[in-house]
Short mmCIF file of N, CA and C in Angstrom, two decimals:
data_model
loop_
_atom_site.label_atom_id
_atom_site.label_comp_id
_atom_site.label_asym_id
_atom_site.label_seq_id
_atom_site.Cartn_x
_atom_site.Cartn_y
_atom_site.Cartn_z
N MET A 1 0.93 -1.48 0.18
CA MET A 1 -0.19 0.06 -0.06
C MET A 1 0.90 1.23 0.00
N LYS A 2 0.39 1.89 -0.73
CA LYS A 2 1.09 3.48 -0.50
C LYS A 2 0.71 4.60 -0.08
N PHE A 3 1.74 5.46 0.68
CA PHE A 3 0.94 6.42 1.75
C PHE A 3 1.34 7.75 0.68
N ARG A 4 0.46 8.82 1.14
CA ARG A 4 1.56 10.44 0.68
C ARG A 4 1.93 10.83 2.10
N ASN A 5 2.76 11.53 1.71
CA ASN A 5 3.11 12.13 2.93
C ASN A 5 3.32 13.69 2.11
N GLY A 6 2.89 14.58 3.25
CA GLY A 6 3.18 15.82 2.74
C GLY A 6 1.72 16.26 2.41
N PHE A 7 1.57 17.48 1.92
CA PHE A 7 0.73 18.61 2.07
C PHE A 7 -0.36 17.63 0.62
N VAL A 8 -1.48 17.82 0.63
CA VAL A 8 -2.49 17.13 -0.42
C VAL A 8 -3.04 18.24 -0.53
N SER A 9 -3.57 19.12 -1.67
CA SER A 9 -4.35 20.06 -1.67
C SER A 9 -5.34 19.93 -2.67
N ASN A 10 -6.88 20.29 -2.49
CA ASN A 10 -7.94 20.26 -2.80
C ASN A 10 -8.16 21.24 -3.12
N SER A 11 -7.57 22.72 -3.92
CA SER A 11 -8.06 23.96 -4.18
C SER A 11 -8.07 24.41 -5.43
N SER A 12 -8.85 25.39 -5.85
CA SER A 12 -9.30 25.66 -7.14
C SER A 12 -8.45 27.46 -7.17
N SER A 13 -8.76 27.63 -8.41
CA SER A 13 -8.01 28.91 -8.97
C SER A 13 -9.05 29.52 -10.10
N SER A 14 -9.45 30.75 -9.66
CA SER A 14 -10.02 30.87 -10.98
C SER A 14 -9.40 32.47 -11.54
N SER A 15 -9.52 32.53 -12.92
CA SER A 15 -9.19 34.02 -13.63
C SER A 15 -10.31 34.75 -13.78
N PHE A 16 -9.72 36.31 -13.68
CA PHE A 16 -10.89 37.05 -14.49
C PHE A 16 -10.70 37.51 -15.25
N ILE A 17 -11.47 37.93 -16.45
CA ILE A 17 -11.08 39.07 -17.38
C ILE A 17 -12.03 40.15 -17.34
N LEU A 18 -11.56 41.49 -17.14
CA LEU A 18 -12.64 42.04 -17.29
C LEU A 18 -12.19 43.64 -18.50
N ALA A 19 -13.52 44.08 -19.03
CA ALA A 19 -13.45 44.70 -19.97
C ALA A 19 -14.05 46.31 -19.08
N LEU A 20 -13.17 46.74 -18.87
CA LEU A 20 -13.66 48.26 -18.54
C LEU A 20 -13.27 49.70 -19.38
N ASP A 21 -14.51 50.55 -19.34
CA ASP A 21 -13.77 51.12 -20.21
C ASP A 21 -12.44 52.58 -19.62
N GLU A 22 -12.10 52.73 -18.04
CA GLU A 22 -11.14 53.07 -18.42
C GLU A 22 -10.38 52.33 -17.18
N GLU A 23 -9.09 52.32 -16.94
CA GLU A 23 -8.51 51.72 -15.72
C GLU A 23 -8.64 52.24 -13.98
N PRO A 24 -9.08 51.20 -13.29
CA PRO A 24 -9.53 51.96 -11.90
C PRO A 24 -8.44 52.78 -11.41
N LYS A 25 -8.67 53.82 -10.94
CA LYS A 25 -7.45 54.69 -9.97
C LYS A 25 -7.42 54.28 -8.82
N ASN A 26 -8.54 53.99 -8.36
CA ASN A 26 -8.33 53.58 -7.04
C ASN A 26 -8.91 52.59 -6.31
N PRO A 27 -9.31 52.33 -4.95
CA PRO A 27 -10.25 51.26 -5.00
C PRO A 27 -11.97 51.39 -4.62
N GLN A 28 -12.23 52.70 -4.77
CA GLN A 28 -13.40 52.50 -4.71
C GLN A 28 -14.01 52.83 -5.73
N ASP A 29 -12.76 52.66 -7.12
CA ASP A 29 -13.58 52.52 -8.83
C ASP A 29 -14.08 51.11 -8.56
N ILE A 30 -12.95 50.14 -8.24
CA ILE A 30 -13.02 49.05 -7.91
C ILE A 30 -14.86 48.24 -7.53
N ILE A 31 -14.94 49.53 -6.21
CA ILE A 31 -16.14 49.36 -5.25
C ILE A 31 -17.75 49.23 -6.69
N ASN A 32 -17.49 50.32 -7.04
CA ASN A 32 -18.13 50.42 -8.05
C ASN A 32 -18.44 49.93 -9.17
N ILE A 33 -17.60 49.45 -9.52
CA ILE A 33 -17.48 48.64 -10.50
C ILE A 33 -17.87 47.16 -10.02
N LEU A 34 -17.52 46.59 -9.56
CA LEU A 34 -17.77 45.16 -8.92
C LEU A 34 -19.34 45.06 -7.91
N TRP A 35 -19.83 45.78 -6.89
CA TRP A 35 -20.27 46.12 -6.23
C TRP A 35 -21.66 46.69 -6.99
N GLY A 36 -21.52 48.33 -7.38
CA GLY A 36 -22.38 48.95 -7.81
C GLY A 36 -22.87 49.50 -6.44
N GLN A 37 -23.95 50.04 -6.47
CA GLN A 37 -24.57 50.24 -5.37
C GLN A 37 -25.68 50.23 -4.28
N TYR A 38 -24.60 49.15 -3.53
CA TYR A 38 -25.68 48.75 -2.79
C TYR A 38 -25.88 49.57 -1.56
N VAL A 39 -26.97 49.39 -0.91
CA VAL A 39 -27.14 50.11 0.14
C VAL A 39 -26.25 50.03 1.17
N GLU A 40 -25.87 48.65 1.58
CA GLU A 40 -24.84 48.69 2.63
C GLU A 40 -24.06 47.40 2.27
N LEU A 41 -22.72 47.75 1.85
CA LEU A 41 -21.87 47.00 1.42
C LEU A 41 -21.55 45.88 2.44
N PRO A 42 -21.42 44.51 1.67
CA PRO A 42 -20.97 43.05 2.58
C PRO A 42 -19.39 43.66 3.46
N TYR A 43 -19.59 42.66 4.28
CA TYR A 43 -18.12 42.66 5.77
C TYR A 43 -17.28 42.68 4.21
N GLY A 44 -16.50 43.48 4.92
CA GLY A 44 -14.78 43.16 3.80
C GLY A 44 -14.75 43.88 2.53
N VAL A 45 -15.43 44.43 2.17
CA VAL A 45 -15.75 45.22 0.43
C VAL A 45 -14.15 45.74 0.67
N VAL A 46 -14.68 46.85 1.96
CA VAL A 46 -13.15 47.85 1.19
C VAL A 46 -11.73 46.98 1.42
N GLU A 47 -11.51 45.98 1.74
CA GLU A 47 -10.10 45.36 1.83
C GLU A 47 -9.89 44.53 0.37
N MET A 48 -11.25 43.75 0.23
CA MET A 48 -11.06 42.95 -0.75
C MET A 48 -11.34 43.60 -2.07
N ALA A 49 -11.81 45.15 -1.89
CA ALA A 49 -11.40 46.32 -3.44
C ALA A 49 -9.89 46.54 -2.87
N THR A 50 -9.27 47.17 -2.50
CA THR A 50 -8.17 47.50 -2.19
C THR A 50 -7.04 46.24 -2.44
N LYS A 51 -7.14 44.91 -2.29
CA LYS A 51 -6.52 43.92 -2.91
C LYS A 51 -6.64 43.91 -4.39
N ILE A 52 -7.75 44.09 -4.82
CA ILE A 52 -7.77 43.63 -6.33
C ILE A 52 -7.61 45.00 -6.92
N PHE A 53 -7.36 45.95 -6.45
CA PHE A 53 -6.80 47.50 -6.70
C PHE A 53 -5.10 47.22 -7.56
N ALA A 54 -4.70 46.51 -6.05
CA ALA A 54 -3.81 46.45 -6.09
C ALA A 54 -2.75 45.22 -6.98
N ASP A 55 -3.60 44.44 -7.64
CA ASP A 55 -3.62 43.36 -8.35
C ASP A 55 -3.58 43.23 -9.75
N ILE A 56 -4.74 44.45 -9.95
CA ILE A 56 -5.38 44.42 -11.32
C ILE A 56 -3.96 44.50 -12.02
N LYS A 57 -4.33 43.61 -13.25
CA LYS A 57 -3.15 44.11 -14.27
C LYS A 57 -3.48 43.99 -15.64
N PRO A 58 -3.48 45.52 -16.26
CA PRO A 58 -3.59 45.41 -17.70
C PRO A 58 -3.10 44.25 -18.55
N ILE A 59 -4.35 44.27 -19.80
CA ILE A 59 -3.56 42.70 -21.02
C ILE A 59 -3.87 43.48 -22.04
N ASP A 60 -3.50 42.67 -23.03
CA ASP A 60 -3.53 43.52 -24.37
C ASP A 60 -4.97 42.75 -25.09
N LYS A 61 -5.08 43.00 -26.29
CA LYS A 61 -6.41 41.67 -26.92
C LYS A 61 -5.96 40.73 -27.28
N LYS A 62 -4.55 40.42 -27.55
CA LYS A 62 -4.04 38.97 -27.89
C LYS A 62 -4.03 38.31 -26.83
N GLU A 63 -3.78 38.86 -25.45
CA GLU A 63 -3.59 38.11 -24.02
C GLU A 63 -5.13 37.43 -23.96
N VAL A 64 -6.30 38.35 -24.27
CA VAL A 64 -7.38 38.11 -23.64
C VAL A 64 -7.74 36.76 -24.87
N GLU A 65 -7.45 37.06 -26.33
CA GLU A 65 -7.78 36.09 -27.20
C GLU A 65 -6.78 34.42 -26.50
N ASN A 66 -6.06 34.50 -25.98
CA ASN A 66 -5.55 33.19 -25.71
C ASN A 66 -5.86 32.87 -24.38
N ARG A 67 -6.02 33.90 -23.52
CA ARG A 67 -6.99 33.50 -22.22
C ARG A 67 -8.16 32.92 -22.59
N LEU A 68 -9.08 33.32 -23.04
CA LEU A 68 -10.64 32.79 -23.51
C LEU A 68 -10.28 31.50 -24.33
N LEU A 69 -9.37 31.46 -25.19
CA LEU A 69 -9.07 30.05 -26.23
C LEU A 69 -8.54 29.20 -25.46
N ASN A 70 -7.89 29.11 -24.82
CA ASN A 70 -6.77 28.07 -24.60
C ASN A 70 -6.70 27.77 -22.99
N HIS A 71 -7.32 28.59 -21.99
CA HIS A 71 -7.15 27.98 -20.66
C HIS A 71 -8.30 27.78 -19.92
N GLY A 72 -8.31 26.87 -18.79
CA GLY A 72 -9.36 26.28 -17.84
C GLY A 72 -10.55 26.04 -18.49
N TYR A 73 -11.62 26.72 -17.50
CA TYR A 73 -12.92 25.74 -18.04
C TYR A 73 -14.16 27.40 -18.24
N MET A 74 -14.74 27.27 -18.68
CA MET A 74 -15.56 28.14 -19.11
C MET A 74 -16.83 28.09 -19.08
N ASP A 75 -17.96 28.81 -18.61
CA ASP A 75 -19.33 28.31 -19.04
C ASP A 75 -20.04 27.98 -20.67
N CYS A 76 -19.15 28.45 -21.44
CA CYS A 76 -19.75 28.14 -22.61
C CYS A 76 -19.36 26.98 -23.32
N ASP A 77 -18.27 26.23 -22.17
CA ASP A 77 -17.64 24.67 -22.66
C ASP A 77 -18.61 23.96 -22.47
N PRO A 78 -18.45 23.02 -23.83
CA PRO A 78 -19.41 21.76 -23.38
C PRO A 78 -19.40 20.52 -22.20
N HIS A 79 -20.28 20.14 -21.79
CA HIS A 79 -19.79 19.32 -20.35
C HIS A 79 -19.29 17.79 -21.29
N TYR A 80 -18.58 17.53 -20.53
CA TYR A 80 -17.61 16.07 -21.02
C TYR A 80 -18.13 15.16 -20.35
N GLU A 81 -18.70 14.03 -20.91
CA GLU A 81 -19.25 13.02 -20.26
C GLU A 81 -17.83 11.81 -20.25
N TYR A 82 -18.20 11.36 -19.70
CA TYR A 82 -16.42 10.46 -19.32
C TYR A 82 -16.71 9.47 -20.59
N ASN A 83 -17.84 9.16 -20.99
CA ASN A 83 -17.61 8.00 -22.24
C ASN A 83 -17.92 8.74 -23.59
N SER A 84 -17.94 10.13 -23.44
CA SER A 84 -17.94 11.03 -25.02
C SER A 84 -17.08 10.82 -26.29
N ASN A 85 -17.07 10.70 -26.78
CA ASN A 85 -15.78 11.21 -28.21
C ASN A 85 -14.70 12.83 -27.67
N TYR A 86 -13.82 12.15 -27.12
CA TYR A 86 -13.12 13.28 -26.96
C TYR A 86 -12.80 14.27 -27.96
N GLU A 87 -12.70 13.91 -29.25
CA GLU A 87 -12.21 14.45 -30.50
C GLU A 87 -13.44 15.80 -30.64
N GLU A 88 -14.69 14.65 -30.64
CA GLU A 88 -15.76 15.50 -30.55
C GLU A 88 -15.82 16.93 -29.51
N TYR A 89 -15.55 16.16 -28.26
CA TYR A 89 -15.45 17.05 -27.43
C TYR A 89 -14.82 18.51 -27.64
N LYS A 90 -13.35 18.46 -27.89
CA LYS A 90 -12.51 19.03 -28.23
C LYS A 90 -13.03 20.24 -29.64
N LYS A 91 -13.42 19.45 -30.47
CA LYS A 91 -13.96 20.26 -31.71
C LYS A 91 -15.12 21.43 -30.84
N THR A 92 -16.08 20.97 -29.96
CA THR A 92 -17.20 21.77 -29.84
C THR A 92 -16.43 22.62 -28.98
N LYS A 93 -16.13 22.42 -28.06
CA LYS A 93 -15.25 23.25 -27.12
C LYS A 93 -14.76 24.63 -28.10
N LYS A 94 -13.84 23.94 -28.73
CA LYS A 94 -12.64 25.10 -29.79
C LYS A 94 -13.83 26.40 -30.39
N HIS A 95 -15.10 25.50 -31.11
CA HIS A 95 -16.21 26.43 -31.39
C HIS A 95 -16.85 27.01 -30.94
N ASN A 96 -17.30 26.62 -29.45
CA ASN A 96 -17.77 27.52 -28.78
C ASN A 96 -16.73 28.93 -27.80
N ARG A 97 -15.84 28.23 -27.45
CA ARG A 97 -14.80 29.65 -27.04
C ARG A 97 -14.60 30.44 -28.57
N LYS A 98 -14.28 30.21 -29.63
CA LYS A 98 -14.29 31.06 -30.71
C LYS A 98 -15.52 31.83 -31.04
N ALA A 99 -16.86 31.23 -30.61
CA ALA A 99 -17.86 32.38 -30.49
C ALA A 99 -18.20 33.06 -29.67
N PHE A 100 -17.44 32.95 -28.33
CA PHE A 100 -17.41 33.46 -27.29
C PHE A 100 -16.80 34.30 -27.42
N LEU A 101 -15.70 34.59 -27.54
CA LEU A 101 -14.39 34.99 -27.83
C LEU A 101 -14.82 36.31 -28.70
N ASP A 102 -15.67 36.05 -30.08
CA ASP A 102 -16.01 36.80 -31.39
C ASP A 102 -16.89 37.96 -30.27
N LYS A 103 -18.24 37.51 -29.79
CA LYS A 103 -19.32 38.05 -29.06
C LYS A 103 -18.64 38.70 -28.11
N TYR A 104 -18.27 38.31 -27.10
CA TYR A 104 -17.30 38.93 -26.11
C TYR A 104 -16.24 40.43 -26.78
N LEU A 105 -15.65 39.81 -27.59
CA LEU A 105 -14.71 41.28 -28.17
C LEU A 105 -15.38 42.51 -28.52
N THR A 106 -16.91 41.88 -29.37
CA THR A 106 -18.06 42.79 -29.90
C THR A 106 -18.30 43.83 -29.22
N GLU A 107 -18.93 42.97 -27.85
CA GLU A 107 -19.81 43.81 -26.92
C GLU A 107 -18.74 44.76 -26.50
N ASN A 108 -17.43 44.43 -26.02
CA ASN A 108 -16.59 45.45 -25.63
C ASN A 108 -15.75 46.18 -25.99
N LYS A 109 -15.93 46.22 -27.83
CA LYS A 109 -14.93 46.85 -28.13
C LYS A 109 -14.61 48.83 -27.72
N GLY A 110 -13.59 48.81 -27.97
CA GLY A 110 -13.11 50.04 -27.56
C GLY A 110 -12.87 50.04 -25.88
N LYS A 111 -12.96 49.49 -25.42
CA LYS A 111 -12.72 48.71 -23.50
C LYS A 111 -11.29 48.61 -23.32
N LYS A 112 -10.42 48.46 -22.64
CA LYS A 112 -9.42 48.19 -21.64
C LYS A 112 -9.60 46.84 -21.13
N PHE A 113 -8.75 46.12 -21.12
CA PHE A 113 -8.89 45.04 -20.93
C PHE A 113 -7.73 44.38 -19.63
N PHE A 114 -8.52 43.87 -18.47
CA PHE A 114 -7.56 43.61 -16.92
C PHE A 114 -7.72 42.04 -16.86
N TYR A 115 -6.57 41.20 -15.97
CA TYR A 115 -6.16 40.22 -15.45
C TYR A 115 -6.46 40.21 -14.26
N LEU A 116 -6.91 39.01 -13.71
CA LEU A 116 -6.18 38.90 -12.07
C LEU A 116 -6.81 37.31 -11.88
N HIS A 117 -6.37 37.17 -10.65
CA HIS A 117 -6.11 35.51 -10.56
C HIS A 117 -5.97 35.28 -9.17
N TYR A 118 -6.99 34.44 -8.83
CA TYR A 118 -7.14 34.18 -7.45
C TYR A 118 -7.58 32.77 -7.02
N GLY A 119 -6.98 31.94 -6.16
CA GLY A 119 -7.10 30.81 -5.30
C GLY A 119 -7.44 30.76 -4.29
N ASP A 120 -8.09 29.59 -3.66
CA ASP A 120 -8.81 29.39 -2.92
C ASP A 120 -7.57 28.72 -1.46
N ASP A 121 -5.96 28.81 -1.93
CA ASP A 121 -5.43 28.46 -0.99
C ASP A 121 -5.07 29.16 0.45
N THR A 122 -5.45 30.21 0.21
CA THR A 122 -6.06 31.01 1.53
C THR A 122 -7.01 31.64 1.66
N VAL A 123 -7.17 31.99 2.93
CA VAL A 123 -8.26 32.57 3.47
C VAL A 123 -8.85 33.84 2.41
N ARG A 124 -7.75 34.75 2.34
CA ARG A 124 -7.64 35.91 1.65
C ARG A 124 -8.50 35.50 -0.16
N GLY A 125 -7.50 34.76 -0.33
CA GLY A 125 -7.59 33.72 -1.90
C GLY A 125 -9.04 33.57 -2.21
N ALA A 126 -9.48 32.47 -1.23
CA ALA A 126 -10.76 32.29 -1.09
C ALA A 126 -11.41 33.06 -1.40
N GLN A 127 -11.75 34.20 -0.08
CA GLN A 127 -12.49 35.19 -0.15
C GLN A 127 -12.74 35.50 -2.17
N LEU A 128 -11.35 36.10 -2.42
CA LEU A 128 -11.35 37.05 -3.36
C LEU A 128 -11.56 35.99 -4.88
N GLU A 129 -11.89 34.52 -4.52
CA GLU A 129 -12.45 33.63 -6.17
C GLU A 129 -13.53 33.99 -5.87
N HIS A 130 -14.25 33.71 -4.37
CA HIS A 130 -16.00 32.85 -4.12
C HIS A 130 -16.80 33.99 -4.37
N ASP A 131 -16.16 35.25 -3.49
CA ASP A 131 -17.05 36.03 -2.65
C ASP A 131 -17.15 37.26 -3.14
N VAL A 132 -16.73 38.13 -4.22
CA VAL A 132 -16.76 38.74 -5.12
C VAL A 132 -17.58 38.74 -6.28
N PRO A 133 -18.62 39.38 -6.52
CA PRO A 133 -19.48 39.38 -7.64
C PRO A 133 -19.51 39.34 -9.07
N TRP A 134 -17.95 38.36 -9.27
CA TRP A 134 -17.77 38.41 -10.47
C TRP A 134 -18.65 38.49 -11.52
N TRP A 135 -19.74 36.97 -11.72
CA TRP A 135 -20.64 36.43 -12.14
C TRP A 135 -21.54 37.55 -12.79
N ASN A 136 -22.23 38.64 -11.45
CA ASN A 136 -23.24 39.14 -11.39
C ASN A 136 -22.70 40.81 -12.51
N THR A 137 -21.09 40.49 -13.12
CA THR A 137 -20.74 42.21 -13.64
C THR A 137 -20.30 41.96 -15.12
N LYS A 138 -21.38 42.81 -15.42
CA LYS A 138 -21.12 43.34 -17.27
C LYS A 138 -19.78 42.87 -17.56
N GLY A 139 -18.90 42.43 -18.79
CA GLY A 139 -17.64 42.84 -19.20
C GLY A 139 -16.91 42.10 -18.31
N VAL A 140 -17.09 41.03 -17.20
CA VAL A 140 -16.35 40.04 -16.77
C VAL A 140 -16.25 38.62 -17.11
N VAL A 141 -15.20 38.09 -17.46
CA VAL A 141 -15.21 36.39 -17.64
C VAL A 141 -14.81 35.84 -16.75
N VAL A 142 -15.27 34.81 -16.02
CA VAL A 142 -14.23 34.13 -15.25
C VAL A 142 -14.04 32.68 -15.69
N ILE A 143 -12.95 32.13 -15.68
CA ILE A 143 -12.18 31.15 -16.30
C ILE A 143 -11.65 30.37 -14.95
N SER A 144 -12.73 28.90 -14.58
CA SER A 144 -12.17 28.40 -13.92
C SER A 144 -10.53 27.45 -14.09
N ASN A 145 -10.11 27.28 -13.33
CA ASN A 145 -8.97 26.92 -13.34
C ASN A 145 -8.80 25.39 -12.20
N HIS A 146 -9.93 24.70 -11.80
CA HIS A 146 -9.86 23.57 -10.95
C HIS A 146 -9.24 22.72 -10.83
#
C-alpha cells in the first residue's frame, strides 16, 4: 500500500478578465465596478477592493484571445461525459470558445482589458475567488482553473 506524505491540496483557482471603460484609479473604482450601488456593502468589501486594485493587471487583446481560447473551463464549454468522444468534445469546445470570444470582443469594443487570478489556497484568496460578485458584473469573464 502506498501512502502520501506531505501536503495534499484540493484547492481551486479562477482567472478573471475584465473589460472596462478605463483603468481603475483607486479601490473605490473597484467597489463601483464590482459591487455597484449597494445600500450597505457586505463585510470586507473595502479590503477586497484594495487587494483587487493592487493586483489588477492590464492585458492586451492578444492576451485576452489567448486566455479565452486556451485556458481553464468556462461556462460556454460543452459538458464532457466520461464516455464521450473526446475529439468531438475538443472540436465543440474550440467552436464554442471562438464564438464566445468574438461576441465578447464585439460587445466590449473600445474597452480596456484587465486580468486577475485568485485561488482558495488561503482565506483571502478564497474570499477573492468566491465572495466577489464576478459572475454578476458586465464585462467580466470567469475562467475556472480547478
